[in-house]
Amino acid sequence: MDGAGEGCGGGELMAPSATVSLEAPIGTPHRTATCCWCAAPLVVGKVLQLASWLCPHCYERQTKHALIVTTKGKGEKQATRQCLNVPLPSQAAFEECPAKNVLWGGQAGPGKSHGVRWWLYKRSLTIPDHKALLLRENYGQLEKTHLFDMRRELPLFGGRLANDTAYFPNGSEIHCGHMASAEAVTNYSSTEYGAIVGDEASLYPVDTQGVTALGELSTRARKVYRNVNGETVTPRFMPVTNPGGPSAQWLREMFIDHQPDTEKYPRLAEKYDPTQWVYIPAKLAENPYADPEYGDTLAVLSGTRYKQLAEGDWYAFAGAFFSEWRSSLHVRVLAA
């Protein structure tokens, strides 16, 4: 699998189109969507035959992560290469992060669910016999999102979906599950996974002691694999979510504030390594595939929920006495 971009370099950019469409001429910029790396407007481009939104400056870095498959020819028919997906720069940045634990979260609508599902496809196709776990907050949402799309997407590269598991020709599997209760974590205790993606992870419930299952879930990402090139591939724990929900505080403490609750998790006082708990902000403005009016529709939400979904504010929560509190702004550590 490799990537190859075309139609992105050189020349002047065309004026922004009033109707943003991938059917526009190559080089047409999007009206609002920008690159997370250089802030340039994304433009219409092509990777092989697939029209995609590309950064005119960072497209080589972006298309390096494209999913391209080769179809073997029969008889005199030559093999063909086909691009199935090109991640947005923000999705590629999520893939590139070297930390074991990565939270991609914030605003609603940046394409998080799509991005992580296709990342799992690429990981499964390039690592033989790889086992991954993909979760949603309940089975209903799992069926409406990932399972619904997998039925259409998996056959594109020889995969299939059966019994909520995606099977790949090289022996890899993606197990799909849910976290409808705190006890559901026991469903995943007996398998070593090379990757665990917790979609909408902030909505996962906590137990009667207020402890989220996300910590225990992260310990199930423990299987080390080798890819098709013989290179070692370390396990990954990748929650993606908006702020708000029972498990949001744990995510904020671990990934954003880097201040885990050592009273509740005393071993973290010695074992916590902040470099392995990385936060990547998710921004609606980086997704050209989203409905351009989507951000406006969020205005119907309450003040707290609006801050969580529209602004990606991890410090907004219902019942906060000081609604403008930020530990980074309002806490000062005095020297001894």
mmCIF file of C-alpha atoms in Angstrom:
data_model
loop_
_atom_site.group_PDB
_atom_site.id
_atom_site.type_symbol
_atom_site.label_atom_id
_atom_site.label_comp_id
_atom_site.label_asym_id
_atom_site.label_seq_id
_atom_site.Cartn_x
_atom_site.Cartn_y
_atom_site.Cartn_z
ATOM 1 C CA MET A 1 0.000 0.000 0.000
ATOM 2 C CA ASP A 2 1.296 3.414 -0.883
ATOM 3 C CA GLY A 3 0.086 6.841 -1.772
ATOM 4 C CA ALA A 4 0.528 9.096 -4.787
ATOM 5 C CA GLY A 5 -0.997 12.534 -5.167
ATOM 6 C CA GLU A 6 -1.452 14.495 -8.345
ATOM 7 C CA GLY A 7 -2.867 17.824 -9.444
ATOM 8 C CA CYS A 8 -1.837 19.652 -6.262
ATOM 9 C CA GLY A 9 1.402 21.465 -6.934
ATOM 10 C CA GLY A 10 2.313 24.651 -8.764
ATOM 11 C CA GLY A 11 0.178 27.284 -10.429
ATOM 12 C CA GLU A 12 -2.247 29.757 -8.931
ATOM 13 C CA LEU A 13 -5.171 28.604 -6.852
ATOM 14 C CA MET A 14 -8.584 29.188 -8.324
ATOM 15 C CA ALA A 15 -11.102 31.449 -6.596
ATOM 16 C CA PRO A 16 -13.139 29.741 -3.849
ATOM 17 C CA SER A 17 -16.208 28.059 -5.255
ATOM 18 C CA ALA A 18 -19.662 29.048 -4.064
ATOM 19 C CA THR A 19 -20.671 25.392 -4.262
ATOM 20 C CA VAL A 20 -17.900 23.289 -2.772
ATOM 21 C CA SER A 21 -17.716 19.999 -4.653
ATOM 22 C CA LEU A 22 -15.078 17.434 -5.540
ATOM 23 C CA GLU A 23 -16.427 17.653 -9.089
ATOM 24 C CA ALA A 24 -14.875 21.109 -9.352
ATOM 25 C CA PRO A 25 -11.623 21.536 -11.343
ATOM 26 C CA ILE A 26 -8.405 20.357 -9.687
ATOM 27 C CA GLY A 27 -6.984 23.159 -7.556
ATOM 28 C CA THR A 28 -10.355 24.615 -6.542
ATOM 29 C CA PRO A 29 -10.076 25.575 -2.855
ATOM 30 C CA HIS A 30 -12.653 24.814 -0.236
ATOM 31 C CA ARG A 31 -14.441 27.849 1.206
ATOM 32 C CA THR A 32 -13.675 27.054 4.847
ATOM 33 C CA ALA A 33 -11.690 23.842 5.372
ATOM 34 C CA THR A 34 -7.985 24.221 6.096
ATOM 35 C CA CYS A 35 -4.916 22.051 6.671
ATOM 36 C CA CYS A 36 -4.094 21.338 10.313
ATOM 37 C CA TRP A 37 -0.366 21.548 9.540
ATOM 38 C CA CYS A 38 -0.006 24.761 7.515
ATOM 39 C CA ALA A 39 -3.514 26.325 7.672
ATOM 40 C CA ALA A 40 -3.749 26.524 3.864
ATOM 41 C CA PRO A 41 -7.207 26.017 2.327
ATOM 42 C CA LEU A 42 -7.718 22.428 1.166
ATOM 43 C CA VAL A 43 -8.149 22.038 -2.587
ATOM 44 C CA VAL A 44 -9.641 19.523 -4.991
ATOM 45 C CA GLY A 45 -7.046 16.969 -6.081
ATOM 46 C CA LYS A 46 -6.735 13.391 -7.208
ATOM 47 C CA VAL A 47 -4.929 10.352 -5.867
ATOM 48 C CA LEU A 48 -4.885 7.961 -8.781
ATOM 49 C CA GLN A 49 -8.529 8.058 -9.893
ATOM 50 C CA LEU A 50 -10.006 9.187 -6.539
ATOM 51 C CA ALA A 51 -11.006 12.836 -6.195
ATOM 52 C CA SER A 52 -10.044 14.043 -2.719
ATOM 53 C CA TRP A 53 -9.537 17.162 -0.648
ATOM 54 C CA LEU A 54 -5.792 17.741 -0.382
ATOM 55 C CA CYS A 55 -3.463 20.318 1.096
ATOM 56 C CA PRO A 56 -1.660 22.068 -1.792
ATOM 57 C CA HIS A 57 1.525 22.243 0.296
ATOM 58 C CA CYS A 58 1.422 19.113 2.484
ATOM 59 C CA TYR A 59 -0.219 16.697 0.037
ATOM 60 C CA GLU A 60 2.809 14.375 -0.108
ATOM 61 C CA ARG A 61 2.707 13.945 3.661
ATOM 62 C CA GLN A 62 -1.067 13.491 3.503
ATOM 63 C CA THR A 63 -1.207 11.011 0.623
ATOM 64 C CA LYS A 64 1.508 8.872 2.185
ATOM 65 C CA HIS A 65 -1.321 7.551 4.352
ATOM 66 C CA ALA A 66 -3.745 6.849 1.485
ATOM 67 C CA LEU A 67 -5.176 3.349 1.254
ATOM 68 C CA ILE A 68 -4.242 2.007 -2.180
ATOM 69 C CA VAL A 69 -4.844 -1.578 -3.208
ATOM 70 C CA THR A 70 -3.473 -3.536 -6.168
ATOM 71 C CA THR A 71 -5.773 -5.878 -8.026
ATOM 72 C CA LYS A 72 -3.968 -8.812 -9.606
ATOM 73 C CA GLY A 73 -4.525 -9.271 -13.313
ATOM 74 C CA LYS A 74 -5.670 -12.543 -14.895
ATOM 75 C CA GLY A 75 -4.317 -13.792 -18.168
ATOM 76 C CA GLU A 76 -3.314 -10.820 -20.283
ATOM 77 C CA LYS A 77 -5.069 -8.379 -17.982
ATOM 78 C CA GLN A 78 -2.599 -6.173 -16.140
ATOM 79 C CA ALA A 79 -2.690 -5.524 -12.423
ATOM 80 C CA THR A 80 -4.360 -2.255 -11.468
ATOM 81 C CA ARG A 81 -3.891 0.111 -8.542
ATOM 82 C CA GLN A 82 -6.887 1.767 -6.952
ATOM 83 C CA CYS A 83 -7.063 4.394 -4.217
ATOM 84 C CA LEU A 84 -9.884 3.756 -1.770
ATOM 85 C CA ASN A 85 -9.344 6.475 0.815
ATOM 86 C CA VAL A 86 -7.201 9.545 1.424
ATOM 87 C CA PRO A 87 -7.198 10.774 5.025
ATOM 88 C CA LEU A 88 -7.556 14.474 5.691
ATOM 89 C CA PRO A 89 -4.438 16.135 7.138
ATOM 90 C CA SER A 90 -6.079 16.028 10.586
ATOM 91 C CA GLN A 91 -6.759 12.298 10.199
ATOM 92 C CA ALA A 92 -3.196 11.706 8.996
ATOM 93 C CA ALA A 93 -1.856 13.634 12.002
ATOM 94 C CA PHE A 94 -3.766 11.273 14.276
ATOM 95 C CA GLU A 95 -2.208 8.300 12.470
ATOM 96 C CA GLU A 96 1.316 9.739 12.654
ATOM 97 C CA CYS A 97 1.396 10.352 16.399
ATOM 98 C CA PRO A 98 3.998 7.956 17.872
ATOM 99 C CA ALA A 99 2.557 7.840 21.413
ATOM 100 C CA LYS A 100 0.921 4.620 22.571
ATOM 101 C CA ASN A 101 -2.154 6.440 23.913
ATOM 102 C CA VAL A 102 -3.715 9.181 21.779
ATOM 103 C CA LEU A 103 -6.923 11.120 22.363
ATOM 104 C CA TRP A 104 -8.359 12.751 19.251
ATOM 105 C CA GLY A 105 -11.200 14.885 20.486
ATOM 106 C CA GLY A 106 -12.900 18.226 20.778
ATOM 107 C CA GLN A 107 -15.416 19.718 18.386
ATOM 108 C CA ALA A 108 -18.148 17.686 16.728
ATOM 109 C CA GLY A 109 -17.954 16.926 13.004
ATOM 110 C CA PRO A 110 -14.238 16.682 12.067
ATOM 111 C CA GLY A 111 -14.574 13.135 10.693
ATOM 112 C CA LYS A 112 -13.223 11.252 13.698
ATOM 113 C CA SER A 113 -15.292 8.067 13.301
ATOM 114 C CA HIS A 114 -14.539 7.745 9.594
ATOM 115 C CA GLY A 115 -10.865 8.478 10.146
ATOM 116 C CA VAL A 116 -10.285 5.892 12.855
ATOM 117 C CA ARG A 117 -12.226 3.175 11.012
ATOM 118 C CA TRP A 118 -10.095 3.554 7.894
ATOM 119 C CA TRP A 119 -6.957 3.702 10.039
ATOM 120 C CA LEU A 120 -7.946 0.317 11.442
ATOM 121 C CA TYR A 121 -8.490 -0.997 7.903
ATOM 122 C CA LYS A 122 -4.955 -0.010 6.884
ATOM 123 C CA ARG A 123 -3.457 -1.397 10.060
ATOM 124 C CA SER A 124 -5.321 -4.682 9.554
ATOM 125 C CA LEU A 125 -4.262 -5.002 5.901
ATOM 126 C CA THR A 126 -0.567 -4.316 6.551
ATOM 127 C CA ILE A 127 -0.159 -6.414 9.729
ATOM 128 C CA PRO A 128 -0.977 -10.117 9.243
ATOM 129 C CA ASP A 129 -3.148 -11.744 11.921
ATOM 130 C CA HIS A 130 -3.640 -8.403 13.681
ATOM 131 C CA LYS A 131 -6.532 -8.142 16.145
ATOM 132 C CA ALA A 132 -8.155 -4.796 16.894
ATOM 133 C CA LEU A 133 -11.122 -3.649 18.955
ATOM 134 C CA LEU A 134 -13.535 -0.909 17.840
ATOM 135 C CA LEU A 135 -16.093 0.297 20.396
ATOM 136 C CA ARG A 136 -19.094 2.606 20.620
ATOM 137 C CA GLU A 137 -21.097 3.680 23.680
ATOM 138 C CA ASN A 138 -23.903 1.186 23.010
ATOM 139 C CA TYR A 139 -24.875 -1.417 20.434
ATOM 140 C CA GLY A 140 -27.475 0.780 18.773
ATOM 141 C CA GLN A 141 -24.871 3.406 17.914
ATOM 142 C CA LEU A 142 -22.403 0.711 16.831
ATOM 143 C CA GLU A 143 -24.965 -0.643 14.357
ATOM 144 C CA LYS A 144 -25.931 2.801 13.014
ATOM 145 C CA THR A 145 -22.340 3.910 12.448
ATOM 146 C CA HIS A 146 -19.440 1.506 12.061
ATOM 147 C CA LEU A 147 -21.284 -1.732 11.289
ATOM 148 C CA PHE A 148 -23.509 0.040 8.758
ATOM 149 C CA ASP A 149 -20.497 1.447 6.894
ATOM 150 C CA MET A 150 -18.384 -1.699 7.205
ATOM 151 C CA ARG A 151 -20.895 -3.736 5.229
ATOM 152 C CA ARG A 152 -20.262 -1.449 2.263
ATOM 153 C CA GLU A 153 -16.548 -0.771 2.754
ATOM 154 C CA LEU A 154 -15.024 -4.151 3.631
ATOM 155 C CA PRO A 155 -15.751 -5.866 0.275
ATOM 156 C CA LEU A 156 -13.682 -3.151 -1.469
ATOM 157 C CA PHE A 157 -10.497 -4.873 -0.316
ATOM 158 C CA GLY A 158 -11.635 -8.458 0.154
ATOM 159 C CA GLY A 159 -12.897 -8.173 3.717
ATOM 160 C CA ARG A 160 -16.208 -9.296 5.168
ATOM 161 C CA LEU A 161 -18.349 -8.667 8.222
ATOM 162 C CA ALA A 162 -19.790 -11.548 10.246
ATOM 163 C CA ASN A 163 -21.022 -11.637 13.838
ATOM 164 C CA ASP A 164 -19.871 -8.043 14.430
ATOM 165 C CA THR A 165 -16.304 -8.907 13.405
ATOM 166 C CA ALA A 166 -14.478 -7.669 10.305
ATOM 167 C CA TYR A 167 -12.367 -10.397 8.699
ATOM 168 C CA PHE A 168 -9.469 -9.708 6.330
ATOM 169 C CA PRO A 169 -7.778 -12.032 3.805
ATOM 170 C CA ASN A 170 -4.480 -11.975 5.746
ATOM 171 C CA GLY A 171 -6.051 -13.277 8.966
ATOM 172 C CA SER A 172 -6.537 -9.899 10.649
ATOM 173 C CA GLU A 173 -9.739 -9.092 12.522
ATOM 174 C CA ILE A 174 -11.507 -6.028 13.893
ATOM 175 C CA HIS A 175 -13.814 -6.973 16.772
ATOM 176 C CA CYS A 176 -16.687 -4.502 17.147
ATOM 177 C CA GLY A 177 -18.275 -4.021 20.558
ATOM 178 C CA HIS A 178 -19.836 -1.524 22.942
ATOM 179 C CA MET A 179 -19.555 -0.130 26.449
ATOM 180 C CA ALA A 180 -23.218 0.129 27.425
ATOM 181 C CA SER A 181 -22.279 -0.617 31.057
ATOM 182 C CA ALA A 182 -19.111 -0.340 33.127
ATOM 183 C CA GLU A 183 -19.087 -4.139 33.428
ATOM 184 C CA ALA A 184 -18.922 -4.546 29.640
ATOM 185 C CA VAL A 185 -15.140 -4.209 29.853
ATOM 186 C CA THR A 186 -15.022 -7.857 30.987
ATOM 187 C CA ASN A 187 -16.133 -8.868 27.477
ATOM 188 C CA TYR A 188 -12.676 -7.904 26.236
ATOM 189 C CA SER A 189 -10.528 -9.364 28.998
ATOM 190 C CA SER A 190 -9.352 -12.538 27.299
ATOM 191 C CA THR A 191 -7.959 -11.101 24.053
ATOM 192 C CA GLU A 192 -4.700 -9.252 23.431
ATOM 193 C CA TYR A 193 -5.303 -6.443 20.955
ATOM 194 C CA GLY A 194 -2.846 -4.581 18.774
ATOM 195 C CA ALA A 195 -5.139 -1.538 18.712
ATOM 196 C CA ILE A 196 -8.191 -0.394 20.647
ATOM 197 C CA VAL A 197 -10.304 2.506 19.378
ATOM 198 C CA GLY A 198 -12.932 3.836 21.760
ATOM 199 C CA ASP A 199 -15.306 5.944 19.653
ATOM 200 C CA GLU A 200 -17.326 8.458 21.723
ATOM 201 C CA ALA A 201 -15.233 7.363 24.694
ATOM 202 C CA SER A 202 -16.343 10.194 26.977
ATOM 203 C CA LEU A 203 -19.847 8.661 27.017
ATOM 204 C CA TYR A 204 -18.692 5.350 28.475
ATOM 205 C CA PRO A 205 -20.193 4.802 31.938
ATOM 206 C CA VAL A 206 -18.358 4.763 35.255
ATOM 207 C CA ASP A 207 -18.868 2.227 38.038
ATOM 208 C CA THR A 208 -20.403 2.856 41.459
ATOM 209 C CA GLN A 209 -17.053 4.210 42.698
ATOM 210 C CA GLY A 210 -16.849 6.694 39.846
ATOM 211 C CA VAL A 211 -14.104 4.741 38.066
ATOM 212 C CA THR A 212 -14.225 4.632 34.274
ATOM 213 C CA ALA A 213 -13.519 1.415 32.389
ATOM 214 C CA LEU A 214 -11.265 3.299 29.954
ATOM 215 C CA GLY A 215 -8.197 2.710 32.107
ATOM 216 C CA GLU A 216 -8.773 -1.035 32.146
ATOM 217 C CA LEU A 217 -9.557 -1.007 28.432
ATOM 218 C CA SER A 218 -6.200 0.625 27.722
ATOM 219 C CA THR A 219 -4.425 -2.345 29.329
ATOM 220 C CA ARG A 220 -5.949 -4.671 26.723
ATOM 221 C CA ALA A 221 -3.903 -2.949 23.993
ATOM 222 C CA ARG A 222 -0.845 -5.076 24.680
ATOM 223 C CA LYS A 223 -0.046 -7.242 21.647
ATOM 224 C CA VAL A 224 3.136 -6.447 19.696
ATOM 225 C CA TYR A 225 3.029 -7.388 16.001
ATOM 226 C CA ARG A 226 5.248 -7.269 12.935
ATOM 227 C CA ASN A 227 4.024 -5.727 9.703
ATOM 228 C CA VAL A 228 4.519 -7.070 6.165
ATOM 229 C CA ASN A 229 8.027 -5.536 6.123
ATOM 230 C CA GLY A 230 9.035 -7.332 9.316
ATOM 231 C CA GLU A 231 8.996 -4.128 11.371
ATOM 232 C CA THR A 232 7.819 -4.165 14.979
ATOM 233 C CA VAL A 233 4.458 -2.452 15.496
ATOM 234 C CA THR A 234 3.588 -1.439 19.044
ATOM 235 C CA PRO A 235 0.032 -1.552 20.447
ATOM 236 C CA ARG A 236 -2.126 1.577 20.454
ATOM 237 C CA PHE A 237 -5.005 2.863 22.597
ATOM 238 C CA MET A 238 -6.892 5.530 20.666
ATOM 239 C CA PRO A 239 -10.045 7.097 22.170
ATOM 240 C CA VAL A 240 -11.849 9.597 19.937
ATOM 241 C CA THR A 241 -14.660 11.716 21.311
ATOM 242 C CA ASN A 242 -16.264 15.052 22.065
ATOM 243 C CA PRO A 243 -16.132 16.484 25.605
ATOM 244 C CA GLY A 244 -18.960 15.760 27.996
ATOM 245 C CA GLY A 245 -20.063 12.484 29.529
ATOM 246 C CA PRO A 246 -19.238 10.253 32.509
ATOM 247 C CA SER A 247 -15.680 9.462 31.385
ATOM 248 C CA ALA A 248 -14.740 12.939 30.158
ATOM 249 C CA GLN A 249 -12.959 13.909 33.374
ATOM 250 C CA TRP A 250 -10.622 10.897 33.211
ATOM 251 C CA LEU A 251 -9.787 11.693 29.583
ATOM 252 C CA ARG A 252 -9.061 15.314 30.431
ATOM 253 C CA GLU A 253 -6.870 14.415 33.402
ATOM 254 C CA MET A 254 -4.874 11.785 31.498
ATOM 255 C CA PHE A 255 -4.512 13.357 28.055
ATOM 256 C CA ILE A 256 -4.966 17.122 28.404
ATOM 257 C CA ASP A 257 -4.052 18.259 31.912
ATOM 258 C CA HIS A 258 -1.551 15.425 32.424
ATOM 259 C CA GLN A 259 -2.636 15.356 36.059
ATOM 260 C CA PRO A 260 -4.047 11.895 36.817
ATOM 261 C CA ASP A 261 -5.915 11.348 40.074
ATOM 262 C CA THR A 262 -3.198 9.616 42.102
ATOM 263 C CA GLU A 263 -5.554 9.103 45.036
ATOM 264 C CA LYS A 264 -7.840 6.998 42.885
ATOM 265 C CA TYR A 265 -4.950 5.515 40.840
ATOM 266 C CA PRO A 266 -1.966 5.577 43.259
ATOM 267 C CA ARG A 267 0.434 3.638 40.999
ATOM 268 C CA LEU A 268 0.309 6.444 38.443
ATOM 269 C CA ALA A 269 2.367 8.620 40.784
ATOM 270 C CA GLU A 270 5.403 6.622 39.624
ATOM 271 C CA LYS A 271 4.280 5.053 36.358
ATOM 272 C CA TYR A 272 2.561 7.898 34.481
ATOM 273 C CA ASP A 273 4.509 9.143 31.454
ATOM 274 C CA PRO A 274 2.816 12.232 29.931
ATOM 275 C CA THR A 275 4.674 11.769 26.635
ATOM 276 C CA GLN A 276 2.650 8.585 26.086
ATOM 277 C CA TRP A 277 -0.711 10.292 26.671
ATOM 278 C CA VAL A 278 -1.126 12.748 23.802
ATOM 279 C CA TYR A 279 -4.098 14.947 22.937
ATOM 280 C CA ILE A 280 -4.844 15.984 19.338
ATOM 281 C CA PRO A 281 -7.604 18.626 19.091
ATOM 282 C CA ALA A 282 -10.378 17.824 16.600
ATOM 283 C CA LYS A 283 -11.695 20.831 14.665
ATOM 284 C CA LEU A 284 -14.744 21.048 12.427
ATOM 285 C CA ALA A 285 -12.959 23.587 10.191
ATOM 286 C CA GLU A 286 -10.546 20.856 9.093
ATOM 287 C CA ASN A 287 -13.261 18.672 7.532
ATOM 288 C CA PRO A 288 -14.342 19.695 4.009
ATOM 289 C CA TYR A 289 -16.753 16.756 3.780
ATOM 290 C CA ALA A 290 -18.978 18.087 6.585
ATOM 291 C CA ASP A 291 -22.208 19.930 5.908
ATOM 292 C CA PRO A 292 -21.146 23.601 5.694
ATOM 293 C CA GLU A 293 -24.183 24.525 7.781
ATOM 294 C CA TYR A 294 -23.468 21.946 10.493
ATOM 295 C CA GLY A 295 -21.735 24.360 12.829
ATOM 296 C CA ASP A 296 -24.745 26.684 12.719
ATOM 297 C CA THR A 297 -27.129 23.884 13.681
ATOM 298 C CA LEU A 298 -25.314 23.484 17.007
ATOM 299 C CA ALA A 299 -26.712 26.840 18.129
ATOM 300 C CA VAL A 300 -29.822 25.020 19.412
ATOM 301 C CA LEU A 301 -27.758 23.381 22.169
ATOM 302 C CA SER A 302 -27.627 24.598 25.757
ATOM 303 C CA GLY A 303 -24.709 26.750 26.872
ATOM 304 C CA THR A 304 -22.716 23.866 28.342
ATOM 305 C CA ARG A 305 -23.405 21.419 25.531
ATOM 306 C CA TYR A 306 -22.685 24.084 22.934
ATOM 307 C CA LYS A 307 -19.265 24.719 24.476
ATOM 308 C CA GLN A 308 -18.558 20.977 24.459
ATOM 309 C CA LEU A 309 -19.603 20.206 20.873
ATOM 310 C CA ALA A 310 -19.162 23.477 18.998
ATOM 311 C CA GLU A 311 -16.078 24.736 20.841
ATOM 312 C CA GLY A 312 -14.562 21.451 21.990
ATOM 313 C CA ASP A 313 -14.319 22.766 25.545
ATOM 314 C CA TRP A 314 -13.184 20.020 27.952
ATOM 315 C CA TYR A 315 -13.720 22.292 30.964
ATOM 316 C CA ALA A 316 -17.417 22.915 30.324
ATOM 317 C CA PHE A 317 -19.691 20.676 32.368
ATOM 318 C CA ALA A 318 -23.161 20.963 33.820
ATOM 319 C CA GLY A 319 -23.318 22.313 37.362
ATOM 320 C CA ALA A 320 -19.933 24.031 37.287
ATOM 321 C CA PHE A 321 -19.932 26.821 39.890
ATOM 322 C CA PHE A 322 -17.205 28.747 38.062
ATOM 323 C CA SER A 323 -18.195 28.311 34.408
ATOM 324 C CA GLU A 324 -15.005 30.025 33.143
ATOM 325 C CA TRP A 325 -12.585 27.899 35.229
ATOM 326 C CA ARG A 326 -9.405 26.688 33.503
ATOM 327 C CA SER A 327 -6.708 24.949 35.542
ATOM 328 C CA SER A 328 -4.053 26.164 33.090
ATOM 329 C CA LEU A 329 -5.112 29.781 33.705
ATOM 330 C CA HIS A 330 -6.316 29.800 37.304
ATOM 331 C CA VAL A 331 -3.887 27.514 39.116
ATOM 332 C CA ARG A 332 -0.462 28.823 40.123
ATOM 333 C CA VAL A 333 2.168 26.548 41.653
ATOM 334 C CA LEU A 334 4.245 28.381 44.264
ATOM 335 C CA ALA A 335 7.872 27.480 44.752
ATOM 336 C CA ALA A 336 8.682 25.808 48.077
#
